[in-house]
Amino acid sequence: MRIKLLTLAISGLLVSSIAHANVPTKTQIDNVFANIKSTNPGCSVGVIKDGKLIHKAGYGLANMELNVPLDGSHVHRIASVSKQFTGMAVLLLADEGKIDLNADIRKYLPELRDYKVPVTINAMLGHFSGMGDYDFVDAELDKDALKLKSTMGGEFRLGNEDYLTIQEFYDYVKTMPLRNKPNQEFSYSNYAYFVLSMLVERVSGESLREYSERRIFKPLGMSNTFF
């Protein structure tokens, strides 16, 4: 948590520094990140001014176990920041006239559990779907029925600890009941966004990676980005 707070603090300081300078120098930017030691978890920094990349660097380590320093060229795991790209892919499909954002998700993925109430794509995008999240697992996951085991042969831990194929995870998620009624309250849901990724694949006929490469990253010239 301290590292996260430190990163947020120095990021805010960098923004503040740049806002009050015409063109920050390499030394000025390096000084903002001087508190990140070469033995600490680090971050990559890019500064763009007038559409041009004027600074690219890495500070600290990319991997502590292997002592790999960041140099500004590394590809990072973006975790839940990927939700913005999933949401953009869904909206692009809507712009293409291939989906209705106000339609029940089961119109496109009829194999999903019958929730007894409509769950719209819009509600899923805004985390108002009522779908659960990883902390909803213990009460609902039938581990015996799904025969899930961790890679070490022990109890399966859903989240970041153990992994499934996309199809195995979908086979699990599509059986899950709603945690709350839709459109009642904000409730962050990784499940909802995973189902949205399956929506993109079903409607587009491409994998999420292929669709996002063709419709998002390639048009933007982002040749080193995928999710």
PDB file of C-alpha atoms in Angstrom:
ATOM      1  CA  MET A   1       0.000   0.000   0.000  1.00  0.00           C
ATOM      2  CA  ARG A   2       2.892   2.380   0.756  1.00  0.00           C
ATOM      3  CA  ILE A   3       4.339   1.811  -2.702  1.00  0.00           C
ATOM      4  CA  LYS A   4       0.934   2.482  -4.301  1.00  0.00           C
ATOM      5  CA  LEU A   5       0.490   5.669  -2.304  1.00  0.00           C
ATOM      6  CA  LEU A   6       4.028   6.749  -3.136  1.00  0.00           C
ATOM      7  CA  THR A   7       3.400   6.171  -6.829  1.00  0.00           C
ATOM      8  CA  LEU A   8       0.158   8.173  -6.686  1.00  0.00           C
ATOM      9  CA  ALA A   9       1.885  10.971  -4.836  1.00  0.00           C
ATOM     10  CA  ILE A  10       4.812  11.282  -7.210  1.00  0.00           C
ATOM     11  CA  SER A  11       2.517  10.967 -10.206  1.00  0.00           C
ATOM     12  CA  GLY A  12       0.491  13.868  -8.894  1.00  0.00           C
ATOM     13  CA  LEU A  13       3.670  15.820  -8.272  1.00  0.00           C
ATOM     14  CA  LEU A  14       4.814  15.153 -11.832  1.00  0.00           C
ATOM     15  CA  VAL A  15       1.536  16.450 -13.235  1.00  0.00           C
ATOM     16  CA  SER A  16       1.811  19.523 -11.039  1.00  0.00           C
ATOM     17  CA  SER A  17       5.415  20.114 -12.085  1.00  0.00           C
ATOM     18  CA  ILE A  18       4.635  19.804 -15.773  1.00  0.00           C
ATOM     19  CA  ALA A  19       1.588  22.046 -15.487  1.00  0.00           C
ATOM     20  CA  HIS A  20       3.801  24.886 -14.254  1.00  0.00           C
ATOM     21  CA  ALA A  21       6.627  24.465 -16.750  1.00  0.00           C
ATOM     22  CA  ASN A  22       6.694  25.031 -20.485  1.00  0.00           C
ATOM     23  CA  VAL A  23       8.826  21.994 -21.334  1.00  0.00           C
ATOM     24  CA  PRO A  24      10.139  19.928 -18.416  1.00  0.00           C
ATOM     25  CA  THR A  25      13.743  18.881 -18.715  1.00  0.00           C
ATOM     26  CA  LYS A  26      14.959  15.322 -18.255  1.00  0.00           C
ATOM     27  CA  THR A  27      16.599  16.390 -15.002  1.00  0.00           C
ATOM     28  CA  GLN A  28      13.353  17.883 -13.677  1.00  0.00           C
ATOM     29  CA  ILE A  29      11.438  14.694 -14.433  1.00  0.00           C
ATOM     30  CA  ASP A  30      14.177  12.469 -13.032  1.00  0.00           C
ATOM     31  CA  ASN A  31      14.138  14.514  -9.833  1.00  0.00           C
ATOM     32  CA  VAL A  32      10.412  13.879  -9.363  1.00  0.00           C
ATOM     33  CA  PHE A  33      11.100  10.132  -9.336  1.00  0.00           C
ATOM     34  CA  ALA A  34      14.353  10.289  -7.404  1.00  0.00           C
ATOM     35  CA  ASN A  35      12.729   8.685  -4.338  1.00  0.00           C
ATOM     36  CA  ILE A  36      12.264   5.397  -6.195  1.00  0.00           C
ATOM     37  CA  LYS A  37      15.430   3.495  -5.438  1.00  0.00           C
ATOM     38  CA  SER A  38      16.969   1.025  -7.869  1.00  0.00           C
ATOM     39  CA  THR A  39      16.009  -1.784  -5.464  1.00  0.00           C
ATOM     40  CA  ASN A  40      12.324  -0.781  -5.194  1.00  0.00           C
ATOM     41  CA  PRO A  41       9.301  -1.744  -7.313  1.00  0.00           C
ATOM     42  CA  GLY A  42       9.115   0.961  -9.945  1.00  0.00           C
ATOM     43  CA  CYS A  43       7.145   2.544 -12.741  1.00  0.00           C
ATOM     44  CA  SER A  44       7.480   3.569 -16.354  1.00  0.00           C
ATOM     45  CA  VAL A  45       7.026   7.221 -17.275  1.00  0.00           C
ATOM     46  CA  GLY A  46       6.161   8.840 -20.563  1.00  0.00           C
ATOM     47  CA  VAL A  47       5.685  12.573 -21.049  1.00  0.00           C
ATOM     48  CA  ILE A  48       3.882  13.852 -24.139  1.00  0.00           C
ATOM     49  CA  LYS A  49       3.728  17.496 -25.159  1.00  0.00           C
ATOM     50  CA  ASP A  50       1.885  18.714 -28.253  1.00  0.00           C
ATOM     51  CA  GLY A  51       1.432  15.142 -29.414  1.00  0.00           C
ATOM     52  CA  LYS A  52       5.126  14.289 -29.207  1.00  0.00           C
ATOM     53  CA  LEU A  53       6.867  11.973 -26.758  1.00  0.00           C
ATOM     54  CA  ILE A  54       9.497  14.133 -25.088  1.00  0.00           C
ATOM     55  CA  HIS A  55      10.533  11.811 -22.259  1.00  0.00           C
ATOM     56  CA  LYS A  56      10.523   8.048 -21.804  1.00  0.00           C
ATOM     57  CA  ALA A  57      12.158   6.342 -18.838  1.00  0.00           C
ATOM     58  CA  GLY A  58      11.825   3.653 -16.211  1.00  0.00           C
ATOM     59  CA  TYR A  59      12.509   4.016 -12.507  1.00  0.00           C
ATOM     60  CA  GLY A  60      13.045   1.163 -10.067  1.00  0.00           C
ATOM     61  CA  LEU A  61      12.566  -2.527 -10.772  1.00  0.00           C
ATOM     62  CA  ALA A  62      10.234  -4.408 -13.104  1.00  0.00           C
ATOM     63  CA  ASN A  63      10.951  -7.659 -11.261  1.00  0.00           C
ATOM     64  CA  MET A  64      12.410  -7.802  -7.762  1.00  0.00           C
ATOM     65  CA  GLU A  65      13.137 -11.535  -7.779  1.00  0.00           C
ATOM     66  CA  LEU A  66      15.193 -11.314 -10.982  1.00  0.00           C
ATOM     67  CA  ASN A  67      16.478  -7.783 -10.307  1.00  0.00           C
ATOM     68  CA  VAL A  68      15.240  -6.479 -13.682  1.00  0.00           C
ATOM     69  CA  PRO A  69      15.388  -2.663 -13.904  1.00  0.00           C
ATOM     70  CA  LEU A  70      12.740  -0.680 -15.752  1.00  0.00           C
ATOM     71  CA  ASP A  71      14.030   1.301 -18.731  1.00  0.00           C
ATOM     72  CA  GLY A  72      10.844   2.747 -20.229  1.00  0.00           C
ATOM     73  CA  SER A  73      10.381   0.032 -22.850  1.00  0.00           C
ATOM     74  CA  HIS A  74       8.663  -2.623 -20.753  1.00  0.00           C
ATOM     75  CA  VAL A  75       5.110  -3.853 -21.346  1.00  0.00           C
ATOM     76  CA  HIS A  76       3.111  -3.706 -18.116  1.00  0.00           C
ATOM     77  CA  ARG A  77       0.223  -5.783 -16.853  1.00  0.00           C
ATOM     78  CA  ILE A  78      -2.611  -3.270 -16.746  1.00  0.00           C
ATOM     79  CA  ALA A  79      -5.027  -5.358 -14.649  1.00  0.00           C
ATOM     80  CA  SER A  80      -8.436  -3.668 -14.328  1.00  0.00           C
ATOM     81  CA  VAL A  81      -7.427  -0.742 -16.531  1.00  0.00           C
ATOM     82  CA  SER A  82      -8.300  -3.257 -19.264  1.00  0.00           C
ATOM     83  CA  LYS A  83     -11.968  -2.634 -18.418  1.00  0.00           C
ATOM     84  CA  GLN A  84     -11.823   0.715 -20.206  1.00  0.00           C
ATOM     85  CA  PHE A  85     -10.733  -1.055 -23.389  1.00  0.00           C
ATOM     86  CA  THR A  86     -13.402  -3.731 -22.990  1.00  0.00           C
ATOM     87  CA  GLY A  87     -15.980  -0.986 -22.551  1.00  0.00           C
ATOM     88  CA  MET A  88     -14.677   0.807 -25.634  1.00  0.00           C
ATOM     89  CA  ALA A  89     -14.934  -2.411 -27.656  1.00  0.00           C
ATOM     90  CA  VAL A  90     -18.561  -2.804 -26.543  1.00  0.00           C
ATOM     91  CA  LEU A  91     -19.363   0.790 -27.516  1.00  0.00           C
ATOM     92  CA  LEU A  92     -17.714   0.319 -30.911  1.00  0.00           C
ATOM     93  CA  LEU A  93     -19.975  -2.680 -31.537  1.00  0.00           C
ATOM     94  CA  ALA A  94     -22.931  -0.495 -30.607  1.00  0.00           C
ATOM     95  CA  ASP A  95     -21.723   2.179 -33.050  1.00  0.00           C
ATOM     96  CA  GLU A  96     -21.520  -0.522 -35.711  1.00  0.00           C
ATOM     97  CA  GLY A  97     -25.186  -1.314 -35.031  1.00  0.00           C
ATOM     98  CA  LYS A  98     -24.388  -4.859 -33.942  1.00  0.00           C
ATOM     99  CA  ILE A  99     -25.665  -4.612 -30.363  1.00  0.00           C
ATOM    100  CA  ASP A 100     -28.253  -2.636 -28.411  1.00  0.00           C
ATOM    101  CA  LEU A 101     -26.839  -1.264 -25.171  1.00  0.00           C
ATOM    102  CA  ASN A 102     -30.287  -1.331 -23.572  1.00  0.00           C
ATOM    103  CA  ALA A 103     -30.886  -4.978 -24.453  1.00  0.00           C
ATOM    104  CA  ASP A 104     -30.717  -7.869 -22.003  1.00  0.00           C
ATOM    105  CA  ILE A 105     -27.284  -9.516 -22.188  1.00  0.00           C
ATOM    106  CA  ARG A 106     -29.009 -12.880 -22.667  1.00  0.00           C
ATOM    107  CA  LYS A 107     -30.216 -11.698 -26.069  1.00  0.00           C
ATOM    108  CA  TYR A 108     -26.634 -12.197 -27.257  1.00  0.00           C
ATOM    109  CA  LEU A 109     -25.471 -14.827 -24.759  1.00  0.00           C
ATOM    110  CA  PRO A 110     -28.555 -17.015 -24.226  1.00  0.00           C
ATOM    111  CA  GLU A 111     -26.545 -19.689 -22.428  1.00  0.00           C
ATOM    112  CA  LEU A 112     -26.178 -17.411 -19.408  1.00  0.00           C
ATOM    113  CA  ARG A 113     -28.184 -18.300 -16.323  1.00  0.00           C
ATOM    114  CA  ASP A 114     -31.782 -17.037 -16.402  1.00  0.00           C
ATOM    115  CA  TYR A 115     -31.597 -14.147 -13.961  1.00  0.00           C
ATOM    116  CA  LYS A 116     -35.420 -13.746 -13.978  1.00  0.00           C
ATOM    117  CA  VAL A 117     -34.918 -10.027 -14.628  1.00  0.00           C
ATOM    118  CA  PRO A 118     -33.310  -8.166 -17.552  1.00  0.00           C
ATOM    119  CA  VAL A 119     -29.634  -7.323 -17.115  1.00  0.00           C
ATOM    120  CA  THR A 120     -28.756  -4.711 -19.707  1.00  0.00           C
ATOM    121  CA  ILE A 121     -25.381  -4.170 -21.306  1.00  0.00           C
ATOM    122  CA  ASN A 122     -25.473  -0.567 -20.067  1.00  0.00           C
ATOM    123  CA  ALA A 123     -25.960  -1.747 -16.492  1.00  0.00           C
ATOM    124  CA  MET A 124     -22.963  -4.051 -16.856  1.00  0.00           C
ATOM    125  CA  LEU A 125     -20.794  -1.260 -18.243  1.00  0.00           C
ATOM    126  CA  GLY A 126     -21.623   0.968 -15.269  1.00  0.00           C
ATOM    127  CA  HIS A 127     -21.315  -1.749 -12.575  1.00  0.00           C
ATOM    128  CA  PHE A 128     -25.054  -1.676 -11.891  1.00  0.00           C
ATOM    129  CA  SER A 129     -25.722  -5.193 -13.186  1.00  0.00           C
ATOM    130  CA  GLY A 130     -26.017  -6.823  -9.761  1.00  0.00           C
ATOM    131  CA  MET A 131     -23.463  -9.445 -10.792  1.00  0.00           C
ATOM    132  CA  GLY A 132     -21.007 -10.669  -8.179  1.00  0.00           C
ATOM    133  CA  ASP A 133     -17.262 -10.488  -7.850  1.00  0.00           C
ATOM    134  CA  TYR A 134     -14.445 -12.686  -6.559  1.00  0.00           C
ATOM    135  CA  ASP A 135     -15.490 -12.251  -2.927  1.00  0.00           C
ATOM    136  CA  PHE A 136     -18.821 -13.837  -3.904  1.00  0.00           C
ATOM    137  CA  VAL A 137     -17.124 -17.155  -4.596  1.00  0.00           C
ATOM    138  CA  ASP A 138     -17.091 -18.932  -1.248  1.00  0.00           C
ATOM    139  CA  ALA A 139     -20.851 -19.052  -0.885  1.00  0.00           C
ATOM    140  CA  GLU A 140     -21.664 -19.900  -4.492  1.00  0.00           C
ATOM    141  CA  LEU A 141     -18.812 -21.840  -6.113  1.00  0.00           C
ATOM    142  CA  ASP A 142     -19.530 -25.560  -6.353  1.00  0.00           C
ATOM    143  CA  LYS A 143     -15.931 -26.709  -6.472  1.00  0.00           C
ATOM    144  CA  ASP A 144     -16.822 -30.402  -6.502  1.00  0.00           C
ATOM    145  CA  ALA A 145     -19.163 -30.031  -9.478  1.00  0.00           C
ATOM    146  CA  LEU A 146     -16.619 -28.014 -11.446  1.00  0.00           C
ATOM    147  CA  LYS A 147     -13.709 -30.190 -10.275  1.00  0.00           C
ATOM    148  CA  LEU A 148     -11.444 -27.174  -9.897  1.00  0.00           C
ATOM    149  CA  LYS A 149      -7.987 -27.631  -8.431  1.00  0.00           C
ATOM    150  CA  SER A 150      -5.109 -25.212  -8.077  1.00  0.00           C
ATOM    151  CA  THR A 151      -1.922 -25.740 -10.067  1.00  0.00           C
ATOM    152  CA  MET A 152      -0.420 -27.193  -6.890  1.00  0.00           C
ATOM    153  CA  GLY A 153      -3.271 -29.686  -6.564  1.00  0.00           C
ATOM    154  CA  GLY A 154      -4.891 -27.964  -3.597  1.00  0.00           C
ATOM    155  CA  GLU A 155      -8.023 -25.854  -3.176  1.00  0.00           C
ATOM    156  CA  PHE A 156      -8.746 -23.599  -6.124  1.00  0.00           C
ATOM    157  CA  ARG A 157      -8.506 -19.866  -5.357  1.00  0.00           C
ATOM    158  CA  LEU A 158     -10.414 -17.652  -7.762  1.00  0.00           C
ATOM    159  CA  GLY A 159      -8.975 -14.223  -8.436  1.00  0.00           C
ATOM    160  CA  ASN A 160      -5.304 -13.583  -9.030  1.00  0.00           C
ATOM    161  CA  GLU A 161      -3.957 -16.709  -7.355  1.00  0.00           C
ATOM    162  CA  ASP A 162      -5.045 -19.552  -9.658  1.00  0.00           C
ATOM    163  CA  TYR A 163      -5.960 -19.557 -13.313  1.00  0.00           C
ATOM    164  CA  LEU A 164      -8.477 -21.073 -15.729  1.00  0.00           C
ATOM    165  CA  THR A 165      -8.793 -21.072 -19.491  1.00  0.00           C
ATOM    166  CA  ILE A 166     -11.264 -18.545 -20.863  1.00  0.00           C
ATOM    167  CA  GLN A 167     -13.795 -21.295 -21.572  1.00  0.00           C
ATOM    168  CA  GLU A 168     -13.412 -22.856 -18.111  1.00  0.00           C
ATOM    169  CA  PHE A 169     -13.965 -19.486 -16.464  1.00  0.00           C
ATOM    170  CA  TYR A 170     -16.965 -18.757 -18.661  1.00  0.00           C
ATOM    171  CA  ASP A 171     -18.458 -22.163 -17.802  1.00  0.00           C
ATOM    172  CA  TYR A 172     -18.269 -21.062 -14.175  1.00  0.00           C
ATOM    173  CA  VAL A 173     -19.409 -17.428 -14.538  1.00  0.00           C
ATOM    174  CA  LYS A 174     -22.454 -18.215 -16.684  1.00  0.00           C
ATOM    175  CA  THR A 175     -23.903 -20.320 -13.838  1.00  0.00           C
ATOM    176  CA  MET A 176     -23.563 -17.621 -11.172  1.00  0.00           C
ATOM    177  CA  PRO A 177     -26.710 -16.011  -9.743  1.00  0.00           C
ATOM    178  CA  LEU A 178     -27.002 -12.268  -9.348  1.00  0.00           C
ATOM    179  CA  ARG A 179     -25.684 -10.827  -6.135  1.00  0.00           C
ATOM    180  CA  ASN A 180     -28.142  -7.902  -6.153  1.00  0.00           C
ATOM    181  CA  LYS A 181     -31.067  -6.760  -8.268  1.00  0.00           C
ATOM    182  CA  PRO A 182     -29.937  -4.840 -11.360  1.00  0.00           C
ATOM    183  CA  ASN A 183     -29.963  -1.025 -11.374  1.00  0.00           C
ATOM    184  CA  GLN A 184     -30.307  -0.777  -7.603  1.00  0.00           C
ATOM    185  CA  GLU A 185     -26.787   0.114  -6.517  1.00  0.00           C
ATOM    186  CA  PHE A 186     -23.225   0.434  -7.744  1.00  0.00           C
ATOM    187  CA  SER A 187     -21.383  -2.847  -7.187  1.00  0.00           C
ATOM    188  CA  TYR A 188     -18.023  -3.400  -8.856  1.00  0.00           C
ATOM    189  CA  SER A 189     -18.050  -6.626 -10.840  1.00  0.00           C
ATOM    190  CA  ASN A 190     -15.206  -8.385 -12.599  1.00  0.00           C
ATOM    191  CA  TYR A 191     -17.754 -11.020 -13.639  1.00  0.00           C
ATOM    192  CA  ALA A 192     -19.786  -8.455 -15.577  1.00  0.00           C
ATOM    193  CA  TYR A 193     -16.766  -7.280 -17.520  1.00  0.00           C
ATOM    194  CA  PHE A 194     -15.682 -10.818 -18.254  1.00  0.00           C
ATOM    195  CA  VAL A 195     -19.160 -11.478 -19.680  1.00  0.00           C
ATOM    196  CA  LEU A 196     -18.833  -8.273 -21.726  1.00  0.00           C
ATOM    197  CA  SER A 197     -15.595  -9.641 -23.175  1.00  0.00           C
ATOM    198  CA  MET A 198     -17.488 -12.772 -24.207  1.00  0.00           C
ATOM    199  CA  LEU A 199     -20.144 -10.524 -25.761  1.00  0.00           C
ATOM    200  CA  VAL A 200     -17.484  -8.839 -27.901  1.00  0.00           C
ATOM    201  CA  GLU A 201     -16.128 -12.180 -29.047  1.00  0.00           C
ATOM    202  CA  ARG A 202     -19.558 -13.651 -29.803  1.00  0.00           C
ATOM    203  CA  VAL A 203     -20.825 -10.672 -31.790  1.00  0.00           C
ATOM    204  CA  SER A 204     -17.590  -9.788 -33.599  1.00  0.00           C
ATOM    205  CA  GLY A 205     -16.531 -13.349 -34.363  1.00  0.00           C
ATOM    206  CA  GLU A 206     -13.019 -12.424 -33.220  1.00  0.00           C
ATOM    207  CA  SER A 207     -11.116 -12.832 -29.985  1.00  0.00           C
ATOM    208  CA  LEU A 208     -11.124  -9.766 -27.741  1.00  0.00           C
ATOM    209  CA  ARG A 209      -7.432  -9.307 -28.522  1.00  0.00           C
ATOM    210  CA  GLU A 210      -8.034  -9.492 -32.283  1.00  0.00           C
ATOM    211  CA  TYR A 211     -11.007  -7.128 -32.187  1.00  0.00           C
ATOM    212  CA  SER A 212      -9.233  -4.545 -30.031  1.00  0.00           C
ATOM    213  CA  GLU A 213      -6.131  -4.726 -32.215  1.00  0.00           C
ATOM    214  CA  ARG A 214      -8.173  -4.099 -35.370  1.00  0.00           C
ATOM    215  CA  ARG A 215     -10.574  -1.467 -34.024  1.00  0.00           C
ATOM    216  CA  ILE A 216      -8.612   0.301 -31.280  1.00  0.00           C
ATOM    217  CA  PHE A 217      -4.868  -0.142 -31.191  1.00  0.00           C
ATOM    218  CA  LYS A 218      -3.984  -0.393 -34.885  1.00  0.00           C
ATOM    219  CA  PRO A 219      -5.936   2.768 -35.883  1.00  0.00           C
ATOM    220  CA  LEU A 220      -4.166   4.621 -33.065  1.00  0.00           C
ATOM    221  CA  GLY A 221      -0.723   3.374 -34.077  1.00  0.00           C
ATOM    222  CA  MET A 222      -0.300   1.541 -30.744  1.00  0.00           C
ATOM    223  CA  SER A 223       1.880  -1.273 -32.043  1.00  0.00           C
ATOM    224  CA  ASN A 224       3.224  -2.376 -28.641  1.00  0.00           C
ATOM    225  CA  THR A 225      -0.111  -2.644 -26.824  1.00  0.00           C
ATOM    226  CA  PHE A 226      -2.521  -5.554 -26.421  1.00  0.00           C
ATOM    227  CA  PHE A 227      -4.839  -6.941 -23.776  1.00  0.00           C
TER     228      PHE A 227
END
